[in-house]
Coordinates of C-alpha atoms in Angstrom, one line a residue:
M1 CA 83.2 -3.0 29.8
I2 CA 80.2 -1.8 31.7
V3 CA 77.8 -3.5 29.2
S4 CA 79.8 -6.8 29.2
G5 CA 79.3 -7.0 32.8
K6 CA 75.9 -6.5 33.0
I7 CA 75.4 -9.2 30.7
K8 CA 77.3 -11.4 32.6
D9 CA 75.5 -10.6 35.9
F10 CA 72.2 -11.1 34.0
V11 CA 73.2 -14.4 32.9
N12 CA 74.5 -15.3 36.2
K13 CA 71.3 -14.4 38.2
Y14 CA 68.8 -15.8 35.5
F15 CA 70.4 -18.8 34.4
L16 CA 73.5 -20.0 35.9
E17 CA 72.1 -20.0 39.5
S18 CA 68.9 -21.2 38.4
M19 CA 68.6 -24.7 37.8
Q20 CA 65.2 -24.7 36.4
R21 CA 66.3 -21.9 33.9
K22 CA 69.4 -24.0 33.0
L23 CA 67.2 -26.8 32.3
M24 CA 64.9 -24.8 30.2
A25 CA 67.8 -23.3 28.2
T26 CA 69.4 -26.6 27.8
L27 CA 66.3 -28.2 26.5
L28 CA 65.7 -25.2 24.0
L29 CA 69.3 -25.8 22.6
I30 CA 68.6 -29.5 22.4
M31 CA 65.5 -28.9 20.5
M32 CA 66.5 -26.1 18.2
V33 CA 69.8 -27.0 17.0
P34 CA 68.8 -30.4 15.4
L35 CA 65.4 -28.5 13.9
L36 CA 67.6 -25.7 12.6
I37 CA 69.9 -28.3 10.7
F38 CA 67.0 -30.2 9.7
M39 CA 65.2 -27.4 8.1
L40 CA 68.6 -26.4 6.0
V41 CA 69.3 -29.9 4.9
S42 CA 65.4 -30.9 4.2
T43 CA 65.2 -27.8 1.5
H44 CA 67.8 -29.6 -0.5
I45 CA 66.9 -33.5 -0.3
S46 CA 63.2 -33.3 0.3
R47 CA 61.9 -33.2 -3.3
G48 CA 63.7 -36.2 -4.2
A49 CA 62.9 -38.2 -1.0
V50 CA 59.4 -37.3 -1.1
Q51 CA 58.9 -38.5 -4.6
S52 CA 61.0 -41.5 -4.0
S53 CA 59.0 -42.4 -0.8
E54 CA 55.5 -41.6 -2.5
I55 CA 56.5 -43.9 -5.6
T56 CA 57.4 -46.6 -3.3
S57 CA 54.0 -46.0 -1.2
N58 CA 52.0 -46.3 -4.3
L59 CA 53.7 -49.2 -5.8
S60 CA 53.2 -51.2 -2.9
R61 CA 49.8 -50.1 -2.3
M62 CA 49.1 -51.2 -6.0
E63 CA 50.5 -54.5 -5.6
L64 CA 48.4 -54.9 -2.4
S65 CA 45.2 -53.9 -4.4
Q66 CA 46.3 -56.3 -7.3
S67 CA 46.5 -59.0 -4.6
Y68 CA 43.0 -58.2 -3.3
I69 CA 41.5 -58.1 -6.9
E70 CA 43.1 -61.4 -8.0
E71 CA 41.7 -62.9 -4.9
Q72 CA 38.2 -61.7 -5.5
L73 CA 39.1 -62.9 -9.4
T74 CA 39.9 -66.3 -8.1
W75 CA 36.9 -66.5 -5.6
F76 CA 34.6 -66.3 -8.8
D77 CA 36.8 -68.9 -10.4
N78 CA 36.6 -71.2 -7.7
F79 CA 32.9 -70.5 -7.2
L80 CA 32.5 -71.5 -10.8
F81 CA 34.4 -74.5 -10.4
S82 CA 32.7 -75.5 -7.4
A83 CA 29.3 -75.7 -9.6
L84 CA 30.8 -78.3 -11.9
V85 CA 30.9 -80.7 -8.7
D86 CA 27.4 -81.6 -9.2
E87 CA 26.7 -85.5 -10.1
K88 CA 23.3 -84.1 -11.6
L89 CA 24.6 -81.7 -13.8
V90 CA 26.1 -83.7 -16.8
P91 CA 22.9 -86.0 -17.0
S92 CA 20.7 -82.9 -17.0
I93 CA 22.5 -81.3 -20.1
T94 CA 22.9 -84.6 -22.0
T95 CA 20.5 -86.0 -24.5
I96 CA 18.6 -88.9 -23.0
D97 CA 16.5 -91.1 -25.4
N98 CA 12.8 -91.6 -24.8
I99 CA 12.9 -88.9 -22.0
T100 CA 9.3 -88.1 -20.8
T101 CA 7.7 -84.6 -20.4
T102 CA 7.9 -85.0 -16.5
N103 CA 11.6 -85.7 -16.7
S104 CA 12.0 -82.9 -19.1
F105 CA 10.4 -80.6 -17.0
N106 CA 12.3 -81.6 -14.0
I107 CA 15.6 -81.2 -15.7
Q108 CA 14.6 -77.8 -16.8
S109 CA 13.7 -76.9 -13.1
Y110 CA 16.9 -78.5 -12.0
I111 CA 18.9 -76.4 -14.4
Q112 CA 16.7 -73.4 -13.4
D113 CA 17.4 -73.9 -9.7
K114 CA 21.1 -74.4 -10.3
L115 CA 21.7 -71.1 -12.4
F116 CA 19.5 -69.0 -9.9
A117 CA 21.6 -70.3 -7.0
L118 CA 24.8 -69.4 -9.1
Y119 CA 23.4 -65.8 -10.0
N120 CA 22.1 -65.0 -6.5
A121 CA 25.2 -65.9 -4.6
N122 CA 27.0 -62.6 -5.2
E123 CA 25.4 -59.0 -6.3
N124 CA 28.2 -58.5 -8.8
I125 CA 27.3 -61.5 -11.0
L126 CA 25.3 -60.1 -13.9
S127 CA 24.4 -63.1 -15.6
V128 CA 24.8 -67.2 -15.6
S129 CA 24.4 -69.3 -18.7
L130 CA 24.6 -72.9 -19.4
T131 CA 25.2 -74.3 -22.7
S132 CA 24.3 -78.1 -23.9
Y133 CA 26.2 -78.8 -26.8
D134 CA 24.0 -82.3 -27.0
D135 CA 20.5 -80.8 -27.4
K136 CA 21.9 -77.5 -28.8
R137 CA 20.2 -75.4 -26.0
S138 CA 21.4 -72.6 -23.8
Y139 CA 19.8 -71.6 -20.6
K140 CA 20.4 -68.1 -18.9
V141 CA 19.6 -66.3 -15.9
E142 CA 19.9 -62.5 -16.2
R143 CA 18.1 -59.7 -14.6
R144 CA 16.4 -62.2 -12.1
E145 CA 14.9 -63.9 -15.3
F146 CA 15.3 -67.4 -16.8
F147 CA 15.7 -68.1 -20.6
V148 CA 16.0 -70.9 -22.6
T149 CA 17.3 -70.5 -26.1
N150 CA 17.7 -73.3 -29.1
M151 CA 21.0 -72.9 -30.7
I152 CA 21.2 -72.3 -34.6
G153 CA 24.0 -74.1 -36.2
T154 CA 27.0 -75.5 -34.6
A155 CA 28.3 -73.7 -31.3
L156 CA 31.7 -72.5 -31.0
Q157 CA 33.5 -75.1 -28.7
R158 CA 36.8 -74.3 -26.9
T159 CA 38.4 -77.3 -25.5
G160 CA 40.5 -77.4 -22.5
K161 CA 39.6 -78.0 -18.6
D162 CA 41.1 -74.7 -17.2
S163 CA 38.8 -71.9 -16.6
M164 CA 38.5 -69.3 -19.5
F165 CA 38.9 -65.6 -18.8
S166 CA 37.3 -62.8 -21.0
V167 CA 36.7 -59.1 -21.0
N168 CA 34.0 -57.2 -22.4
S169 CA 35.0 -53.6 -22.8
T170 CA 31.9 -52.4 -24.2
T171 CA 30.0 -53.5 -20.9
G172 CA 32.8 -53.2 -18.4
T173 CA 32.4 -57.0 -17.6
F174 CA 34.4 -60.1 -17.4
T175 CA 33.2 -63.5 -18.0
F176 CA 34.7 -66.8 -16.5
S177 CA 33.8 -69.9 -18.7
R178 CA 34.5 -73.6 -17.8
N179 CA 33.8 -76.7 -19.9
I180 CA 31.8 -79.4 -18.7
Y181 CA 33.1 -83.1 -19.6
R182 CA 31.2 -86.3 -19.4
F183 CA 33.2 -88.4 -16.7
E184 CA 32.8 -91.7 -18.5
D185 CA 34.3 -90.7 -21.5
Q186 CA 35.5 -87.0 -21.0
K187 CA 33.3 -86.1 -23.8
L188 CA 32.9 -82.3 -23.9
V189 CA 29.0 -82.0 -23.4
G190 CA 28.6 -78.2 -22.5
R191 CA 30.2 -75.2 -21.1
I192 CA 29.0 -72.7 -18.3
D193 CA 29.5 -68.7 -18.2
L194 CA 29.5 -66.7 -15.4
N195 CA 29.5 -62.9 -16.2
V196 CA 30.2 -60.5 -13.6
S197 CA 30.5 -56.7 -13.3
F198 CA 33.8 -54.8 -12.5
D199 CA 31.9 -52.8 -9.6
F200 CA 33.1 -55.4 -7.0
I201 CA 36.6 -53.6 -7.1
A202 CA 34.7 -50.4 -5.9
H203 CA 35.8 -50.5 -2.3
I204 CA 39.3 -51.6 -3.3
A205 CA 39.5 -48.6 -5.3
E206 CA 38.2 -46.6 -2.4
N207 CA 40.9 -47.8 0.0
L208 CA 43.5 -47.4 -2.8
R209 CA 42.7 -43.5 -3.1
S210 CA 44.5 -41.7 -0.2
N211 CA 43.8 -38.3 -2.0
E212 CA 40.4 -36.7 -3.8
E213 CA 42.7 -35.4 -6.6
E214 CA 43.7 -39.1 -7.4
S215 CA 42.0 -41.1 -10.2
I216 CA 41.3 -45.1 -10.0
M217 CA 40.7 -47.2 -13.0
L218 CA 40.6 -50.7 -14.7
V219 CA 41.3 -50.8 -18.2
D220 CA 41.8 -53.7 -20.7
S221 CA 45.2 -54.8 -22.6
N222 CA 44.4 -52.0 -25.2
G223 CA 44.0 -49.1 -22.9
K224 CA 39.9 -48.9 -23.0
L225 CA 38.1 -48.2 -19.9
L226 CA 36.5 -51.1 -18.0
F227 CA 35.8 -49.4 -14.5
A228 CA 36.5 -45.9 -12.8
L229 CA 35.9 -44.8 -9.7
D230 CA 35.2 -41.1 -10.8
E231 CA 32.7 -40.6 -13.9
N232 CA 34.5 -37.6 -15.1
N233 CA 37.9 -39.1 -15.5
E234 CA 40.2 -37.4 -18.0
A235 CA 42.8 -40.3 -17.8
A236 CA 40.3 -42.5 -19.1
T237 CA 40.0 -41.0 -22.6
K238 CA 44.0 -41.2 -23.2
D239 CA 45.4 -44.2 -24.8
L240 CA 47.7 -45.9 -22.3
S241 CA 48.6 -49.1 -23.5
A242 CA 51.9 -48.2 -25.1
N243 CA 53.3 -46.9 -22.0
F244 CA 52.3 -50.0 -20.0
K245 CA 54.3 -52.0 -22.5
Q246 CA 57.3 -49.4 -22.3
Q247 CA 57.4 -49.3 -18.6
H248 CA 56.7 -52.9 -17.7
E249 CA 59.5 -53.3 -15.5
T250 CA 59.1 -50.1 -13.2
N251 CA 55.0 -50.5 -13.4
Y252 CA 54.8 -46.6 -13.2
F253 CA 55.3 -43.5 -15.8
S254 CA 55.0 -39.8 -15.8
L255 CA 52.8 -38.2 -18.5
N256 CA 51.8 -34.4 -18.7
Q257 CA 52.5 -33.8 -15.0
D258 CA 50.8 -36.8 -14.0
Y259 CA 52.1 -39.8 -12.4
Y260 CA 50.5 -43.0 -13.8
F261 CA 50.9 -46.4 -11.2
F262 CA 49.5 -49.8 -13.0
Q263 CA 49.5 -53.5 -12.1
E264 CA 48.6 -55.9 -14.8
M265 CA 46.5 -59.0 -14.0
M266 CA 45.0 -62.1 -15.7
D267 CA 47.8 -62.5 -18.2
E268 CA 47.7 -58.7 -18.8
Q269 CA 44.3 -58.6 -20.0
I270 CA 43.0 -56.0 -17.5
V271 CA 45.1 -53.2 -15.8
L272 CA 44.5 -51.4 -12.7
V273 CA 45.9 -47.9 -12.8
K274 CA 46.1 -45.0 -10.6
V275 CA 46.6 -41.7 -11.6
V276 CA 48.5 -39.1 -9.0
P277 CA 48.7 -35.7 -9.6
E278 CA 52.4 -34.0 -9.7
E279 CA 51.3 -31.2 -6.9
V280 CA 50.0 -34.1 -5.0
M281 CA 53.2 -36.4 -5.3
L282 CA 55.4 -33.5 -4.0
I283 CA 52.8 -31.9 -1.7
G284 CA 54.9 -33.3 1.3
S285 CA 57.8 -31.4 0.2
K286 CA 56.2 -28.3 0.5
H287 CA 54.9 -28.6 3.6
I288 CA 58.2 -29.4 5.3
K289 CA 59.6 -26.3 5.7
Q290 CA 56.2 -25.1 7.5
T291 CA 56.0 -28.0 9.4
G292 CA 59.8 -27.6 10.6
L293 CA 58.9 -24.0 11.6
L294 CA 55.9 -24.9 13.3
I295 CA 57.6 -27.8 15.1
L296 CA 60.4 -25.4 16.3
I297 CA 58.0 -22.9 17.5
I298 CA 55.9 -25.4 19.4
S299 CA 59.0 -27.3 20.8
I300 CA 60.2 -24.1 22.4
C301 CA 56.8 -23.6 24.1
V302 CA 56.5 -27.1 25.2
T303 CA 60.1 -27.1 26.3
V304 CA 59.5 -24.1 28.4
I305 CA 56.3 -25.6 29.9
L306 CA 57.8 -28.9 30.6
S307 CA 60.8 -27.8 32.5
I308 CA 58.7 -26.0 34.8
I309 CA 56.0 -28.7 35.4
I310 CA 58.5 -31.6 35.5
S311 CA 60.6 -30.1 38.2
N312 CA 57.8 -29.0 40.5
Q313 CA 54.6 -30.7 39.8
V314 CA 54.7 -33.7 37.7
A315 CA 57.3 -36.2 39.2
K316 CA 56.0 -36.1 42.5
P317 CA 52.4 -36.9 42.1
I318 CA 53.3 -39.5 39.5
V319 CA 55.7 -41.5 41.9
L320 CA 52.7 -41.3 44.6
L321 CA 50.2 -42.7 42.2
S322 CA 52.7 -45.7 41.0
K323 CA 52.9 -46.6 44.4
K324 CA 49.1 -46.7 44.8
M325 CA 48.8 -49.0 41.5
E326 CA 51.3 -51.2 43.1
L327 CA 48.8 -51.7 46.0
V328 CA 46.2 -52.3 43.7
E329 CA 48.2 -54.9 41.7
E330 CA 48.5 -56.9 44.8
T331 CA 44.1 -56.9 44.8
N332 CA 44.1 -54.3 47.4
F333 CA 41.2 -52.2 46.3
N334 CA 40.8 -50.2 49.5
V335 CA 43.8 -47.7 49.0
E336 CA 43.3 -43.9 49.7
I337 CA 44.0 -41.6 46.9
D338 CA 44.4 -37.8 47.3
S339 CA 42.4 -36.3 44.3
K340 CA 42.0 -32.6 45.4
R341 CA 44.3 -31.2 42.4
T342 CA 42.4 -30.0 39.5
D343 CA 45.0 -30.4 36.5
E344 CA 45.6 -33.6 34.5
I345 CA 47.1 -35.3 37.3
G346 CA 44.3 -34.8 39.5
I347 CA 41.7 -35.9 36.6
L348 CA 44.1 -39.1 36.1
Q349 CA 44.0 -39.7 40.2
R350 CA 40.1 -39.5 40.1
K351 CA 39.6 -41.6 37.4
F352 CA 41.9 -44.1 38.9
K353 CA 39.9 -44.0 42.0
E354 CA 36.8 -44.2 40.1
M355 CA 38.1 -47.4 38.0
I356 CA 39.3 -48.8 41.4
D357 CA 35.7 -48.5 42.9
R358 CA 34.0 -49.7 39.5
I359 CA 36.3 -52.8 39.3
R360 CA 35.2 -53.5 42.8
D361 CA 31.5 -53.1 42.1
L362 CA 32.0 -55.2 38.8
I363 CA 33.5 -58.0 40.7
E364 CA 30.9 -58.3 43.1
K365 CA 28.2 -57.9 40.5
D366 CA 29.6 -60.4 38.3
Y367 CA 29.8 -63.1 41.0
K368 CA 26.5 -62.7 42.0
R369 CA 25.2 -62.7 38.1
E370 CA 27.4 -66.0 37.7
M371 CA 25.4 -67.5 40.7
E372 CA 22.3 -66.2 39.5
N373 CA 22.9 -67.7 35.8
R374 CA 23.9 -70.9 36.9
D375 CA 20.7 -71.2 39.1
A376 CA 18.5 -70.1 36.4
Q377 CA 20.3 -72.5 34.0
F378 CA 19.8 -75.4 36.2
L379 CA 16.1 -74.8 36.7
A380 CA 15.6 -74.1 33.3
L381 CA 17.0 -77.3 32.3
Q382 CA 14.9 -79.2 35.2
S383 CA 11.9 -77.8 33.7
Q384 CA 12.5 -78.9 30.3
I385 CA 10.2 -81.9 29.3
N386 CA 10.3 -82.9 25.3
P387 CA 6.9 -83.4 24.2
H388 CA 8.0 -85.1 21.5
F389 CA 9.8 -87.7 23.3
L390 CA 6.7 -88.0 25.9
Y391 CA 4.3 -88.3 23.1
N392 CA 6.5 -91.0 21.2
T393 CA 6.9 -92.8 24.6
L394 CA 3.1 -93.1 25.8
Q395 CA 2.6 -94.1 21.8
V396 CA 5.0 -97.2 22.4
I397 CA 3.2 -98.0 26.1
S398 CA -0.3 -97.9 24.5
G399 CA 0.8 -100.1 21.4
M400 CA 2.5 -102.7 24.3
A401 CA -0.7 -102.4 26.2
L402 CA -2.6 -104.1 23.4
K403 CA -0.2 -106.3 21.8
K404 CA 1.7 -107.5 25.0
G405 CA 1.3 -108.3 28.6
A406 CA 1.5 -106.0 31.7
R407 CA 5.2 -106.9 32.4
E408 CA 6.8 -105.0 30.0
I409 CA 4.2 -101.8 30.4
Y410 CA 5.4 -102.3 34.3
E411 CA 9.0 -102.3 33.1
M412 CA 8.6 -99.2 30.8
I413 CA 6.7 -96.9 33.5
Q414 CA 9.6 -98.0 35.9
R415 CA 12.1 -96.7 33.8
L416 CA 10.2 -93.6 32.9
G417 CA 9.4 -92.8 36.7
G418 CA 13.3 -93.3 37.2
M419 CA 14.0 -90.8 34.9
F420 CA 11.4 -88.1 36.1
R421 CA 12.7 -89.0 39.9
Y422 CA 16.5 -88.3 39.0
I423 CA 15.6 -84.8 37.2
T424 CA 13.3 -83.6 39.9
N425 CA 14.4 -85.2 43.0
K426 CA 18.3 -83.6 43.0
R427 CA 19.2 -80.9 44.8
G428 CA 22.3 -80.0 43.2
D429 CA 23.7 -79.9 39.8
L430 CA 26.7 -82.1 40.4
V431 CA 26.3 -85.9 40.4
F432 CA 28.1 -89.1 40.3
V433 CA 28.8 -90.4 37.0
W434 CA 27.4 -93.8 37.9
E435 CA 24.1 -92.0 38.6
E436 CA 24.1 -90.3 35.3
V437 CA 24.8 -93.6 33.5
Q438 CA 22.0 -95.2 35.3
H439 CA 19.6 -92.4 34.3
L440 CA 20.9 -92.8 30.8
Q441 CA 20.4 -96.5 30.7
N442 CA 16.6 -95.9 31.7
Y443 CA 16.5 -93.6 28.7
L444 CA 18.2 -95.8 26.3
Y445 CA 15.8 -98.7 27.2
I446 CA 12.8 -96.7 26.3
Q447 CA 14.2 -95.8 23.3
K448 CA 15.5 -99.4 22.7
V449 CA 11.8 -100.4 22.9
R450 CA 10.2 -97.8 20.6
F451 CA 13.1 -98.5 17.8
G452 CA 13.3 -102.2 18.4
K453 CA 15.7 -103.8 15.8
N454 CA 16.1 -100.6 13.9
I455 CA 18.7 -99.5 16.5
S456 CA 22.0 -100.6 18.2
I457 CA 23.2 -99.3 21.3
E458 CA 26.9 -99.8 22.5
L459 CA 27.8 -98.4 25.9
F460 CA 31.3 -98.3 27.4
V461 CA 32.1 -96.9 31.0
D462 CA 35.4 -96.7 32.3
E463 CA 35.5 -98.4 36.0
Q464 CA 38.0 -95.5 37.2
V465 CA 35.1 -92.7 36.3
K466 CA 32.1 -93.8 38.1
D467 CA 32.9 -92.0 41.3
A468 CA 33.7 -88.9 39.3
I469 CA 31.5 -85.9 39.3
I470 CA 29.6 -84.7 36.3
P471 CA 26.9 -81.8 36.0
L472 CA 23.5 -83.2 35.8
L473 CA 21.3 -84.2 32.5
S474 CA 24.9 -84.0 30.8
L475 CA 24.6 -87.0 28.6
Q476 CA 20.6 -87.3 27.9
P477 CA 20.2 -84.0 25.9
I478 CA 22.9 -84.9 23.3
I479 CA 21.6 -88.1 22.8
E480 CA 18.4 -87.3 22.5
N481 CA 19.5 -85.1 19.8
S482 CA 20.9 -88.4 17.9
F483 CA 17.3 -89.7 18.2
K484 CA 15.3 -86.9 17.2
H485 CA 17.7 -85.4 14.5
G486 CA 19.6 -88.5 13.3
F487 CA 17.3 -91.3 13.4
E488 CA 13.9 -90.4 13.1
T489 CA 14.0 -90.2 9.1
Q490 CA 16.8 -92.8 9.1
I491 CA 16.2 -95.8 6.9
E492 CA 19.2 -98.0 7.5
K493 CA 19.9 -99.2 11.2
G494 CA 20.8 -96.8 13.5
I495 CA 24.1 -97.3 15.4
L496 CA 24.7 -95.2 18.7
K497 CA 28.0 -95.7 20.6
I498 CA 28.9 -94.1 23.7
D499 CA 32.3 -94.4 25.1
I500 CA 33.0 -92.8 28.6
Q501 CA 36.4 -93.3 30.2
K502 CA 39.5 -91.4 31.6
V503 CA 42.1 -89.8 29.5
F504 CA 45.3 -88.5 31.5
D505 CA 43.6 -86.1 34.2
E506 CA 40.4 -85.6 32.1
I507 CA 37.1 -87.6 31.3
E508 CA 36.3 -88.0 27.6
I509 CA 32.9 -88.6 26.6
I510 CA 32.4 -89.6 22.9
I511 CA 28.8 -89.9 21.8
E512 CA 28.6 -91.1 18.1
D513 CA 25.7 -91.9 15.6
N514 CA 25.3 -93.2 12.1
G515 CA 22.4 -90.8 11.6
M516 CA 21.5 -88.2 9.1
G517 CA 24.3 -85.9 10.0
M518 CA 24.6 -82.2 9.5
S519 CA 25.6 -80.1 6.3
E520 CA 28.7 -78.0 6.6
E521 CA 26.5 -75.1 6.9
V522 CA 24.3 -76.1 9.9
L523 CA 27.2 -77.4 11.4
Q524 CA 29.1 -74.2 11.3
Q525 CA 25.9 -72.4 12.7
V526 CA 25.8 -75.2 15.6
K527 CA 29.5 -74.4 16.4
S528 CA 28.6 -70.7 16.2
K529 CA 26.1 -71.2 18.6
L530 CA 28.2 -72.9 21.1
S531 CA 30.7 -70.1 21.0
T532 CA 28.1 -67.2 21.9
D533 CA 25.5 -66.9 24.6
S534 CA 22.5 -67.5 22.0
Y535 CA 19.8 -70.0 22.5
L536 CA 17.6 -69.4 19.7
Y537 CA 18.8 -72.6 17.5
N538 CA 16.7 -75.1 18.3
R539 CA 19.0 -77.9 17.4
S540 CA 21.8 -76.9 19.6
I541 CA 20.1 -75.6 22.8
G542 CA 21.0 -78.9 24.4
L543 CA 24.4 -79.0 23.2
K544 CA 24.7 -75.2 24.5
N545 CA 23.1 -76.0 28.0
V546 CA 25.6 -78.7 28.7
D547 CA 28.6 -76.5 27.3
T548 CA 27.8 -73.6 29.4
R549 CA 27.5 -75.4 32.8
I550 CA 30.7 -77.3 32.2
K551 CA 32.4 -74.3 31.5
L552 CA 30.9 -72.7 34.6
Y553 CA 32.0 -75.5 37.1
F554 CA 35.3 -76.3 35.4
G555 CA 36.6 -73.4 33.2
R556 CA 36.5 -72.5 29.6
E557 CA 39.1 -75.0 28.6
Y558 CA 36.4 -77.8 28.9
G559 CA 33.1 -78.2 27.4
V560 CA 31.5 -79.7 24.2
E561 CA 33.1 -80.3 20.6
I562 CA 31.0 -81.5 17.5
M563 CA 31.8 -83.0 14.2
S564 CA 29.3 -83.9 11.7
Q565 CA 29.1 -85.0 7.9
Q566 CA 25.8 -84.9 6.3
A567 CA 24.2 -88.6 5.5
E568 CA 27.3 -90.3 7.5
F569 CA 27.8 -89.5 11.1
T570 CA 27.4 -87.0 13.9
K571 CA 30.4 -87.1 16.9
V572 CA 29.9 -85.1 19.9
M573 CA 32.9 -85.1 22.6
I574 CA 32.6 -83.7 26.0
R575 CA 35.8 -82.8 27.9
L576 CA 35.8 -82.3 31.8
P577 CA 38.3 -82.6 34.4
F578 CA 38.7 -85.9 36.5
Q579 CA 37.6 -85.1 40.1
E580 CA 36.2 -87.3 42.7
G581 CA 32.9 -86.6 43.8
S582 CA 33.1 -87.5 47.7
E583 CA 33.7 -83.7 48.6
Y584 CA 30.6 -82.6 46.6
K585 CA 28.5 -85.3 47.6
K586 CA 28.8 -85.0 51.5

């Protein structure tokens, strides 16, 4: 009775009468009971659960790796197919009567350039060969050298328009082949072959392997090794082809305390294999007991600490800090924060205060930088004078002085003078649309005189937009690109269309020419420069300048868009909001 009374007194004094200790004891019970139950149950079910989980995980990763490899193989197939879409390819490998030495040299040079372009497209391409059935020749690029071989006898011809995939187990490579048919009569005239190393899957194999003891390899349908991530791979010496056929539905099997996961590809010609040792598969179940015990000990310590900190030191300062955050959320950056504490809460308070001060400084610096950037861009644009344009204009004026009277020269000089006055006399970067159009007409007059009947210009301006505002020199730099890059080498008559009109609450300006256009590669480069802050690309500097100034004044949802097709057209669309210019011109 005396002992039980002392225990009761101890419990009442140190636990029941103390809220902090009751909270600590409650948290300990809440944490310990589930963990103890978990440890007892997990010892019975962990092995099967971990094994099933590991199998499912590895099968999923194998399927994902299979899709990656098939995407790469599809890329090589599509890349080879794209080589056939060439109107010069069939004539170059078809026998032509009375061919001259020069033409023969040109054809061979074309084939050599064609094969080298394919060879250099990917570092894993080992060789590219082109076979001509008409003149019985084989052209090949291998090890950065070009070979021409005369075929002896009749070459083996495999018909069909689909790609042909084959594997060479000796060299660890694969080949994509496609037949070449003449369009007019669908006659089989040749074949093109792309020989590729399986090393392209190395990075996929690295991502697939989650443990150093695991092995990743690629074998053919007979189980012969094509690629292995590790040089010393014992699994590569085993014949696995029979197991692949038996376990075709499950895609895995167990052999000699190792688990083999596999995925068949390309009509079962190649097989991706992952070998996982049994101890690696079941290592999770061995750690569950240790982890559970460690978690139990840590949980007890953390629970004791948290019960004390939460009640005395955490809740109150966090509430105060959250109120300060609400003030900052209302754009009040002048809040006072007490950061005298030296613990994590104190660090949080000091960092939050430093963040507020830095945000305030960054806002001020960003505003100044934006204003300086706008001024610098405008001054840089004003100082731009295209020497090429001045040279051609002066050439026209001097030619007119020799051939015609002074009236035309006077008109040219007046137009040119009006352009310079417009550029140099403006005191701001925003002008009326009618002013920009008037300047543009002076520029177009000079170009019209220069090109004469070789150019046709169509200009339409919506009456509703004449009094709207637009950044200074938004049109000339873009139209100048049409003359410089579109019409300089144009043989046919050039057509330039300029359409300025109001569309809902916006001004839409479309500038289109039928000049030389741009290739897809150049077009993507120009679009990339428009989306960055770079000015290094000479063809897009005018577009970039106009796009940047429109975004600075009106927002990032407005600006310049460009579309083009080589030897067809180039179209530039400018979008900006419709705003009356009276308040800007006061």
